[in-house]
PDB file of C-alpha atoms and ligand atoms in Angstrom:
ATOM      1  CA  UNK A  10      -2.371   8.312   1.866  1.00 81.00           C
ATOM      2  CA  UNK A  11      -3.622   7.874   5.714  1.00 89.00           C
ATOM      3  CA  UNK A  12      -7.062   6.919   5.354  1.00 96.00           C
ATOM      4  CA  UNK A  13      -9.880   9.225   7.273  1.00 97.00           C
ATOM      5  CA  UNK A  14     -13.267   7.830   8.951  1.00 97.00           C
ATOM      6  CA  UNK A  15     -15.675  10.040  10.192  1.00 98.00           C
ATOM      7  CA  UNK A  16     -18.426   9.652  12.084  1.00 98.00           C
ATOM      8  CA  UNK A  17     -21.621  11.890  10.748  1.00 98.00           C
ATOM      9  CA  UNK A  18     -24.268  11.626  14.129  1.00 98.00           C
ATOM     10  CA  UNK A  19     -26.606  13.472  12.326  1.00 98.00           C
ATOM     11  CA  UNK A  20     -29.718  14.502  15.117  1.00 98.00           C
ATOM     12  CA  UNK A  21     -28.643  11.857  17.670  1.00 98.00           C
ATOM     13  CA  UNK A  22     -27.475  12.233  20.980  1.00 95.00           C
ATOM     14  CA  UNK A  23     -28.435  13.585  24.203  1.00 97.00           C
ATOM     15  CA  UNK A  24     -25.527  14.646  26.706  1.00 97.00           C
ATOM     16  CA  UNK A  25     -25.142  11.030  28.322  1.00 97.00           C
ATOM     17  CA  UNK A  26     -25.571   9.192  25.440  1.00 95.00           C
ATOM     18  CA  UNK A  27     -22.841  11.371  23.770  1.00 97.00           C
ATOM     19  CA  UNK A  28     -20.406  10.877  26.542  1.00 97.00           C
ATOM     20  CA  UNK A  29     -21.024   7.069  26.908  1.00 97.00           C
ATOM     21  CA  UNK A  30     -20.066   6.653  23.111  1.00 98.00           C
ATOM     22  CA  UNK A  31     -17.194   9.272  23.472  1.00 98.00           C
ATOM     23  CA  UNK A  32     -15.913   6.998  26.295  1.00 97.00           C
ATOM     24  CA  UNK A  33     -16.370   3.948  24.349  1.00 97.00           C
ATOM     25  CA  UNK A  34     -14.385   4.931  21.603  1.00 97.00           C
ATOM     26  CA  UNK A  35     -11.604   6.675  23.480  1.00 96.00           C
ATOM     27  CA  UNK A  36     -11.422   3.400  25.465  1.00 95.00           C
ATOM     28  CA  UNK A  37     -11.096   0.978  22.090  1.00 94.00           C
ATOM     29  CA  UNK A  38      -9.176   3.450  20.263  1.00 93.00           C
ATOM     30  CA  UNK A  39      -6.730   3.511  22.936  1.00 91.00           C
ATOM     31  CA  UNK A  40      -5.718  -0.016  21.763  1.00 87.00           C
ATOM     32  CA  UNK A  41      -5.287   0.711  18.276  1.00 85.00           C
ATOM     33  CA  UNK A  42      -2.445   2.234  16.982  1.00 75.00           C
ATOM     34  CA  UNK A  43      -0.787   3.470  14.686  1.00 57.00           C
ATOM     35  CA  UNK A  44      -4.342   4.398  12.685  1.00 75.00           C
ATOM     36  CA  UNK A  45      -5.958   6.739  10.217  1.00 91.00           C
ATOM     37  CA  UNK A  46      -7.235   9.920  11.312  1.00 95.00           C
ATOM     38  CA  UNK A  47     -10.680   9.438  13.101  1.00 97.00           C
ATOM     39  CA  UNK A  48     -13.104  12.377  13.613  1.00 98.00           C
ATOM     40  CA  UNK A  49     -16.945  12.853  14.839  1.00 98.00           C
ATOM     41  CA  UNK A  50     -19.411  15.271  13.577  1.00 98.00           C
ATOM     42  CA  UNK A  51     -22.064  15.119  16.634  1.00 98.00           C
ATOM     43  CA  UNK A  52     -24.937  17.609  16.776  1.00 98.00           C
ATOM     44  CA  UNK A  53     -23.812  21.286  17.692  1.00 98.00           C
ATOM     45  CA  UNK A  54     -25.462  20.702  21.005  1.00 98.00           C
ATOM     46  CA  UNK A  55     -22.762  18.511  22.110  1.00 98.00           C
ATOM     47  CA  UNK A  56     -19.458  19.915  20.498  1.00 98.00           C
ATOM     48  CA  UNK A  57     -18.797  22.286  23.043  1.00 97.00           C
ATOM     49  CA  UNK A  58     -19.228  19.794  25.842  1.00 96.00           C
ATOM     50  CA  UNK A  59     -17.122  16.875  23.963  1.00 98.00           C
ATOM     51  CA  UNK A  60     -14.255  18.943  22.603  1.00 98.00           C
ATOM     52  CA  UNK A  61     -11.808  18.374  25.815  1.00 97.00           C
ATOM     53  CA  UNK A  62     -13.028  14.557  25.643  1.00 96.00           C
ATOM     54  CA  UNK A  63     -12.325  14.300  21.997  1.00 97.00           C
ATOM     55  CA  UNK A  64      -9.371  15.625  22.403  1.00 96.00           C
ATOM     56  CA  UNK A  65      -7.570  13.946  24.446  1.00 96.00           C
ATOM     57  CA  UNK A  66      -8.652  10.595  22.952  1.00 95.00           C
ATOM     58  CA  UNK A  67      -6.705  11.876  20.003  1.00 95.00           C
ATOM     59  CA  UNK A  68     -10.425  11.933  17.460  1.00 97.00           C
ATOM     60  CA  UNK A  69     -11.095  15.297  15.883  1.00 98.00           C
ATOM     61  CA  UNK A  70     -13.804  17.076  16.015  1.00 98.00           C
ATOM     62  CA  UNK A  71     -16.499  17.952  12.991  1.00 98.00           C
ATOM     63  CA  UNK A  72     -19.459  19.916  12.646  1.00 98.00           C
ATOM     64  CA  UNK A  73     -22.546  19.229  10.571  1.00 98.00           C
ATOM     65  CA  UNK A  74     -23.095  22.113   9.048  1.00 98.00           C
ATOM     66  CA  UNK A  75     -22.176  26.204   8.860  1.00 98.00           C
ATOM     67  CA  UNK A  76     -23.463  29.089   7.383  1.00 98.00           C
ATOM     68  CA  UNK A  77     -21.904  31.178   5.166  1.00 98.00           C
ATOM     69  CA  UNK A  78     -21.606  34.574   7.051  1.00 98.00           C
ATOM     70  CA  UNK A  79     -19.278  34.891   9.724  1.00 98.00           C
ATOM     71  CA  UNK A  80     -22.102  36.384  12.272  1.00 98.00           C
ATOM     72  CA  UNK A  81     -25.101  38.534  11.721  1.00 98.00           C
ATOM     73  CA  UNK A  82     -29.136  38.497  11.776  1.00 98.00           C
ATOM     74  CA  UNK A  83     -29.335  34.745  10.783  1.00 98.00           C
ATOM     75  CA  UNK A  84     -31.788  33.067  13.612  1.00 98.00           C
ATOM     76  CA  UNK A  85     -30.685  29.487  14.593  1.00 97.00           C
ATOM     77  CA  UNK A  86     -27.549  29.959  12.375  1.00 98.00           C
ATOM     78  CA  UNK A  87     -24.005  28.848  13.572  1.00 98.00           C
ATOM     79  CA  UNK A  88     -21.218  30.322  11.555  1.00 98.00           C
ATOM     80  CA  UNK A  89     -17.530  28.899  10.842  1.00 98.00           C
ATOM     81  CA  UNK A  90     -16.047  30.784  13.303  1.00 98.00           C
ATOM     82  CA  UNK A  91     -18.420  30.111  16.016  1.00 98.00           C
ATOM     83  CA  UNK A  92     -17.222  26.429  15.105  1.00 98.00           C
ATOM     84  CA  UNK A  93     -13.172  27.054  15.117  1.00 98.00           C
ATOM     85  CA  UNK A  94     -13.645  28.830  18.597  1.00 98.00           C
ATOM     86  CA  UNK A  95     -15.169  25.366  19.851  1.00 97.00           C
ATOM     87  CA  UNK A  96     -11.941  23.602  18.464  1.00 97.00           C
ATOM     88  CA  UNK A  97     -13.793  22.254  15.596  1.00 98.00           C
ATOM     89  CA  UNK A  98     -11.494  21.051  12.353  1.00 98.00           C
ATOM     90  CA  UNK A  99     -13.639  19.745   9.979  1.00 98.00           C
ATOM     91  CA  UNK A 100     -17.464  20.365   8.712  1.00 99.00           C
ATOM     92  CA  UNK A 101     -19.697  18.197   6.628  1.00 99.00           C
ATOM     93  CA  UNK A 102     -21.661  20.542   3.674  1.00 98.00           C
ATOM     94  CA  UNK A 103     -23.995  19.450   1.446  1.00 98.00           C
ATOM     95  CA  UNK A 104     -25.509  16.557   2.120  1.00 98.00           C
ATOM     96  CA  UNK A 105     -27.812  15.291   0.983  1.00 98.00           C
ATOM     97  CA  UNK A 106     -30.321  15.481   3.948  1.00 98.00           C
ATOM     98  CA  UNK A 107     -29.802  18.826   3.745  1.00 98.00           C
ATOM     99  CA  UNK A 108     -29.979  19.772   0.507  1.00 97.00           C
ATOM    100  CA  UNK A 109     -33.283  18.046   0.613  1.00 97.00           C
ATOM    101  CA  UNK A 110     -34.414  19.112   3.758  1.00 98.00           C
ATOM    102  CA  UNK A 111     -33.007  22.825   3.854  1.00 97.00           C
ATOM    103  CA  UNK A 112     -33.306  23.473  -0.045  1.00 97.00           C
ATOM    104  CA  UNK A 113     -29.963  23.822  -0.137  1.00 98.00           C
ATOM    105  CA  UNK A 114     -28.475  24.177  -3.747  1.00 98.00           C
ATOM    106  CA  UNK A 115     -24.874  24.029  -5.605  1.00 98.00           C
ATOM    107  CA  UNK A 116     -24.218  27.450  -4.744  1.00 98.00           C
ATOM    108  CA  UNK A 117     -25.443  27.762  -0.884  1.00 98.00           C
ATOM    109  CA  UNK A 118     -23.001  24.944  -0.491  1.00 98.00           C
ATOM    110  CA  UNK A 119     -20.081  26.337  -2.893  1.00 98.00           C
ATOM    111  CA  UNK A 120     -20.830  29.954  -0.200  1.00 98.00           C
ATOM    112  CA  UNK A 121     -20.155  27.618   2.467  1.00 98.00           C
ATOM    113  CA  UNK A 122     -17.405  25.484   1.434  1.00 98.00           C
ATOM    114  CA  UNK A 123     -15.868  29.328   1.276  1.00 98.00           C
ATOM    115  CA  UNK A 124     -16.371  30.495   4.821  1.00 98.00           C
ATOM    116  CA  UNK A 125     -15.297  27.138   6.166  1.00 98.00           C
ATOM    117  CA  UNK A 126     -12.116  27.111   4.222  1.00 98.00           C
ATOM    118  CA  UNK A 127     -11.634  31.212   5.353  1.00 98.00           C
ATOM    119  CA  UNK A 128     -12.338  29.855   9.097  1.00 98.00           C
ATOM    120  CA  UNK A 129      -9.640  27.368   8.780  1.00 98.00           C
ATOM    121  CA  UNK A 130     -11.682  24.557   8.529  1.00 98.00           C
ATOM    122  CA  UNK A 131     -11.519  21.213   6.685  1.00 98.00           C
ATOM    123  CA  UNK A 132     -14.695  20.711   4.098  1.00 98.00           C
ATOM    124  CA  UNK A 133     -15.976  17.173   3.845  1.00 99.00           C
ATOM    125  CA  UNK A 134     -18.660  18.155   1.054  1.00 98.00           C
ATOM    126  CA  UNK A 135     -21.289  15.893  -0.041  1.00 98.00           C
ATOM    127  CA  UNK A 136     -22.224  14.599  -3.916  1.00 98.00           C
ATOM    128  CA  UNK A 137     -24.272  12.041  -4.785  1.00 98.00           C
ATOM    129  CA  UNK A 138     -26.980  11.320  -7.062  1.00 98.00           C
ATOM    130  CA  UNK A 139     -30.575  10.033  -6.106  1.00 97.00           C
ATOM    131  CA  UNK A 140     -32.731   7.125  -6.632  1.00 97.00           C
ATOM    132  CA  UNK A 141     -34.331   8.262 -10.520  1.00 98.00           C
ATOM    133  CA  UNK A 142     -30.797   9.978 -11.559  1.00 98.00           C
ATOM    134  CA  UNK A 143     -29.400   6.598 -10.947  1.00 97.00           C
ATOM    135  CA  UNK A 144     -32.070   4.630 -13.155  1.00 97.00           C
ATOM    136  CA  UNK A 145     -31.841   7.364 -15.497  1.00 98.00           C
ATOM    137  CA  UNK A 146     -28.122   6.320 -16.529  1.00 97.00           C
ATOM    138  CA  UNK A 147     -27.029  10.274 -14.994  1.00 98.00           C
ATOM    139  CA  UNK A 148     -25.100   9.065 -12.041  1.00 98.00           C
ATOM    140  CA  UNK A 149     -21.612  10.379 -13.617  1.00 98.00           C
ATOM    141  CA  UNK A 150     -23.752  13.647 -14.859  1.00 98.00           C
ATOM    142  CA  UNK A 151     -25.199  14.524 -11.558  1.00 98.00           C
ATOM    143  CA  UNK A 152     -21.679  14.025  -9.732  1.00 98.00           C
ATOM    144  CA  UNK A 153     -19.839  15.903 -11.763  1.00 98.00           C
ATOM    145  CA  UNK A 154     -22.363  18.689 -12.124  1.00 97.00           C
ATOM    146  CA  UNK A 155     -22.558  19.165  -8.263  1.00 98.00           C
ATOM    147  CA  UNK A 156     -18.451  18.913  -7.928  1.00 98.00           C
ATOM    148  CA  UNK A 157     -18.346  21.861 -10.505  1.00 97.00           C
ATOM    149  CA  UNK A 158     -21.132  23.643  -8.717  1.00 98.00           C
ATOM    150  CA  UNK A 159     -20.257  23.094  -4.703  1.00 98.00           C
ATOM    151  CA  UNK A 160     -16.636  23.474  -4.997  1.00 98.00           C
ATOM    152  CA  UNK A 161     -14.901  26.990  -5.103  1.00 98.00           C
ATOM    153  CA  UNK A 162     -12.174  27.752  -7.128  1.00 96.00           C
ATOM    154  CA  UNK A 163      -8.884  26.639  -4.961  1.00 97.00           C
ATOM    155  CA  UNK A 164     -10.626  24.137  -3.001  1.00 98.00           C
ATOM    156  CA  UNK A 165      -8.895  22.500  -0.213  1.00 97.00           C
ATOM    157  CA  UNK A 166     -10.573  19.906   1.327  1.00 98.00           C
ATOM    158  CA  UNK A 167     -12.326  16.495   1.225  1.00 98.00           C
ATOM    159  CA  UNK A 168     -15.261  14.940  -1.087  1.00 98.00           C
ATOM    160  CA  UNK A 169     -17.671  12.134  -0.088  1.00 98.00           C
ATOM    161  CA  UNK A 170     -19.476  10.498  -2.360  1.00 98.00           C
ATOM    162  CA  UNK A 171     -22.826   9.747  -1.083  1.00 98.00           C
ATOM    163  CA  UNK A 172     -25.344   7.944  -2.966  1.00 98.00           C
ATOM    164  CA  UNK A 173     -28.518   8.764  -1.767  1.00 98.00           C
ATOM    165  CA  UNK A 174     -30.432   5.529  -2.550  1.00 97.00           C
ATOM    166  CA  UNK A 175     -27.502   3.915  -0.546  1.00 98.00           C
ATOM    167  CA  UNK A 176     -27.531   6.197   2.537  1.00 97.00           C
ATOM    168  CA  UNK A 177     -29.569   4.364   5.780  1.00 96.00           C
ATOM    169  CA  UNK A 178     -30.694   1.472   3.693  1.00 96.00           C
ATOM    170  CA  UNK A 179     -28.289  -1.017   5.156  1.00 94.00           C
ATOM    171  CA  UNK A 180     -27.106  -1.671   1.575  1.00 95.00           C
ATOM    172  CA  UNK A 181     -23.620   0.081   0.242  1.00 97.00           C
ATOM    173  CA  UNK A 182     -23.150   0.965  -3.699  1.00 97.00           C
ATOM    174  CA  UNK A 183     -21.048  -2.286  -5.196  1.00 97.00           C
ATOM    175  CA  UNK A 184     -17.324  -2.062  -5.130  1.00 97.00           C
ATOM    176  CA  UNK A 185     -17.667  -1.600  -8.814  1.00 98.00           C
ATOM    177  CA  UNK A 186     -20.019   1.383  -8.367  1.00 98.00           C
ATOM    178  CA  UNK A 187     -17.671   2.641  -6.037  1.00 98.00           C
ATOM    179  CA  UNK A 188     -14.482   2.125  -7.802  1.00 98.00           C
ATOM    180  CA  UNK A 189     -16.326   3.638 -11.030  1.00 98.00           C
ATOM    181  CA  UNK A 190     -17.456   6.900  -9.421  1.00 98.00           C
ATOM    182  CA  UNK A 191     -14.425   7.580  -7.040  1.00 98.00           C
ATOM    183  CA  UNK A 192     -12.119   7.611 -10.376  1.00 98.00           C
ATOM    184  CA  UNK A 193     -14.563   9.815 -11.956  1.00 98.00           C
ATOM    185  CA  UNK A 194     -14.207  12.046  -9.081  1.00 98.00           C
ATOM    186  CA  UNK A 195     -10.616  11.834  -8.851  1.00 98.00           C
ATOM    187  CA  UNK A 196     -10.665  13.221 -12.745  1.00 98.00           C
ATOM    188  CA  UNK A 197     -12.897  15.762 -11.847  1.00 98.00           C
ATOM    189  CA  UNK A 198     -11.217  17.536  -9.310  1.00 98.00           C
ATOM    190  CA  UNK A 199      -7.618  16.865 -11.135  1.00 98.00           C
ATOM    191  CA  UNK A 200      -9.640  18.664 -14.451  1.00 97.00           C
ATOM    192  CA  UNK A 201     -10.735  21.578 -11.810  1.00 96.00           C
ATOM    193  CA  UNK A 202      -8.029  22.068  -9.198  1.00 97.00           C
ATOM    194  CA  UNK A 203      -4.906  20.776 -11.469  1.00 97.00           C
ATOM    195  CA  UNK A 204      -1.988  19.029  -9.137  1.00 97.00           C
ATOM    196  CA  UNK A 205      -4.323  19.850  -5.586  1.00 97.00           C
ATOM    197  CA  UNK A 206      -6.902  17.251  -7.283  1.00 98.00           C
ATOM    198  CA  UNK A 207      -4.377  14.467  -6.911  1.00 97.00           C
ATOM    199  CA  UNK A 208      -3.953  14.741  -3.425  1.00 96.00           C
ATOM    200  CA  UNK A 209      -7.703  15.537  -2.293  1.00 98.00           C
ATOM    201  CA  UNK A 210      -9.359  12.798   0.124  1.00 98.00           C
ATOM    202  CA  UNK A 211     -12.294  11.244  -1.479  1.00 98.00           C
ATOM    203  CA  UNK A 212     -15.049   9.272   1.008  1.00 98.00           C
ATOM    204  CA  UNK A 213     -17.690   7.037   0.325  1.00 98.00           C
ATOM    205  CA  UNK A 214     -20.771   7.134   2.001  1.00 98.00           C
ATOM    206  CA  UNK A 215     -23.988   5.300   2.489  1.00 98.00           C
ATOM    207  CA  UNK A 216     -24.566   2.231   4.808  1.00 98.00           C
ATOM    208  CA  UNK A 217     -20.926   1.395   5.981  1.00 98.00           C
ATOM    209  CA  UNK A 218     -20.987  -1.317   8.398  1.00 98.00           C
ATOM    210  CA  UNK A 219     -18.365  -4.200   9.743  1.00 96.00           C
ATOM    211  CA  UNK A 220     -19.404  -6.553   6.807  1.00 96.00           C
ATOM    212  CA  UNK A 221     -18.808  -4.061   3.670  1.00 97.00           C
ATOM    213  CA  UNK A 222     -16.047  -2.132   5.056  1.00 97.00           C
ATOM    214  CA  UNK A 223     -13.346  -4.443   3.824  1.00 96.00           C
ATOM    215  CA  UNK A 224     -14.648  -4.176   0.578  1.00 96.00           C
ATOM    216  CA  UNK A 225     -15.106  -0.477   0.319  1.00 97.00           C
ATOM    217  CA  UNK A 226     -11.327   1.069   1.791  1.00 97.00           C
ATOM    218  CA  UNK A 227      -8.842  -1.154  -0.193  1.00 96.00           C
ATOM    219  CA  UNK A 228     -10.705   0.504  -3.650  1.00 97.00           C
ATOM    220  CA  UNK A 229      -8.811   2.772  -5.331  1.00 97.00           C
ATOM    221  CA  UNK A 230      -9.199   6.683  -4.852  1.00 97.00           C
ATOM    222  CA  UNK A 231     -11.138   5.744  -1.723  1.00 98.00           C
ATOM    223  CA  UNK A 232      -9.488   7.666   0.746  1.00 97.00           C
ATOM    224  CA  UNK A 233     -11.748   6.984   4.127  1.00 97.00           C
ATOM    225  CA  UNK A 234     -15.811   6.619   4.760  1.00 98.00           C
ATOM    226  CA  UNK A 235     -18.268   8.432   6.046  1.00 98.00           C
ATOM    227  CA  UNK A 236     -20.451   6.802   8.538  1.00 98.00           C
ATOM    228  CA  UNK A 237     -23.956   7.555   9.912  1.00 98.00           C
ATOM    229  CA  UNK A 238     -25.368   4.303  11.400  1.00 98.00           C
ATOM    230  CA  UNK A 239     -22.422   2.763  12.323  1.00 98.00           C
ATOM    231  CA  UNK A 240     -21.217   6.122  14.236  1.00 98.00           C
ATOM    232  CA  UNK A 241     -23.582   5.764  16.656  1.00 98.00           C
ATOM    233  CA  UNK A 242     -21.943   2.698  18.639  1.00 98.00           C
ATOM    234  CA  UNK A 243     -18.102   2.282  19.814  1.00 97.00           C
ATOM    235  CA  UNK A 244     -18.830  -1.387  18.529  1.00 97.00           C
ATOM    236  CA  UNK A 245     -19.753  -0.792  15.095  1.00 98.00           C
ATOM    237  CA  UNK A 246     -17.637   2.294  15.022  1.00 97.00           C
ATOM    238  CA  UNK A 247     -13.949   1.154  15.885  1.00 96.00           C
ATOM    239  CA  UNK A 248     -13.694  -2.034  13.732  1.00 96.00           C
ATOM    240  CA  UNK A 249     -13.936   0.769  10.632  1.00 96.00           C
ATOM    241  CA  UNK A 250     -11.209   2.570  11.680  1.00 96.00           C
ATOM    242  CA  UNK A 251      -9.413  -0.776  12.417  1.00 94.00           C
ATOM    243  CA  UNK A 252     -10.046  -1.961   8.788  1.00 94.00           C
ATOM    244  CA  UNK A 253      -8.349   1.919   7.676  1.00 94.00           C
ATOM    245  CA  UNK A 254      -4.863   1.887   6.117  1.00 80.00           C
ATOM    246  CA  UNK A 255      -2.751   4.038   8.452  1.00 70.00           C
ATOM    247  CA  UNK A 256      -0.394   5.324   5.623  1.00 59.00           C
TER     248      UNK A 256
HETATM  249  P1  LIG B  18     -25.482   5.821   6.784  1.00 57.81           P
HETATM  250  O1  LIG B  18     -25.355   7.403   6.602  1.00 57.81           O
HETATM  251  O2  LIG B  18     -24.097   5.316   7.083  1.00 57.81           O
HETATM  252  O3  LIG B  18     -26.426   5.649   7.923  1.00 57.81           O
HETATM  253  O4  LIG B  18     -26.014   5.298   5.490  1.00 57.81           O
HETATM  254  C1  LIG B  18     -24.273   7.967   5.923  1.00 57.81           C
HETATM  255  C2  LIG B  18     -24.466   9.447   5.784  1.00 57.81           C
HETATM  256  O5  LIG B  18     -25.596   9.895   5.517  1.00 57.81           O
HETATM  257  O6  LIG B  18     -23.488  10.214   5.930  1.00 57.81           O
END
């Protein structure tokens, strides 16, 4: 299976920052080829302003977030569709900064995985278990609980798995951690969603760089990352898309 990277920006990037990175990767990408599918999340700020740029330079595009009404009194909201009429394809939900930060549970993410899948939108939702859940032995039990709680039935889309004691720390989950959780996942989803579980792209997550990348793609059920740091600089960007199996 083509492997995906995506680049999560989280809060980072003013206009000329955003097209100076946009530029750089168009530019390096340009040499690459063929190559897995590449995409950016940036902030909603800059999606309008990037689509045509993206675009061309053959990345797609990805939100960070959506809520689960398709418009209405929600303040500061942005909705699926608002997204799609942007040109957006994919959106991340439920991670972990957000369900911290936003109290966001199993089923506010389950509501949105819906409206992004009725927009026409690609999923990339977020597992992964914290700091004490690890210690605790519950890694498996957390995972598992959130995939049965954040995805709807018929599901179409993409999971990353995200460890949370793993994410900005500079330090990636082992290979063997990896390897151990993305088969669990795999199970999971073939146990929920049957045949469509075979096929759906699972990510990991949490401080991929240039050095650990080689280590992380080849494992098995490992279907693409998902990259904060290292999604914030052409340099440290391209040479994870470069290490991606095209097919
Ligand atoms: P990181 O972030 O690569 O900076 O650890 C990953 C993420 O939170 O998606």
């Amino acid at each position: 299976m083509k492997q995906i990277i995506v680049g999560n920006w989280k809060m980072n990037g003013l206009s000329a920052d955003a097209d100076a990175l946009v530029d750089g990767l168009a530019a390096q990408l340009a040499a690459l080829s063929p190559r897995a599918d590449v995409v950016v999340c940036p902030p909603f700020t800059q999606l309008a302003r990037l689509a045509p740029k993206l675009k061309q330079a053959g990345i797609k595009l990805g939100a960070q977030d959506c809520h689960k009404d398709k418009s209405g009194a929600h303040t500061g909201d942005i909705s699926a569709p608002m997204l799609v009429d942007l040109g957006v394809e994919y959106v991340i939900l439920g991670h972990s900064e957000r369900r911290a930060e936003h109290h966001e549970l199993d089923e506010t993410v389950r509501e949105k995985t819906v409206a992004a899948m009725a927009a026409g939108l690609t999923p990339i939702v977020c597992v992964g278990e914290n700091d004490d859940q690890r210690s605790a032995g519950d890694s498996q039990a957390t995972v598992g609980w959130q995939i049965e709680g954040s995805l709807p039935q018929g599901f179409r889309g993409i999971v990353a798995y995200e460890p949370i004691w793993a994410i900005g720390t500079g330090q990636a989950a082992s290979q063997q951690d990896i390897a151990d959780m993305a088969a669990f996942i795999r199970a999971e989803l073939v146990r929920q969603f049957g045949d469509a579980g075979k096929t759906m792209q699972i990510l990991y997550g949490g401080s991929v760089n240039e050095r650990n990348v080689t280590d992380i793609l080849p494992v098995e059920h490992v279907d693409g990352a998902l990259v904060g740091n290292a999604s914030l600089k052409a340099d440290a960007f391209v040479p994870l898309v470069r290490a991606a199996r095209a097919s």
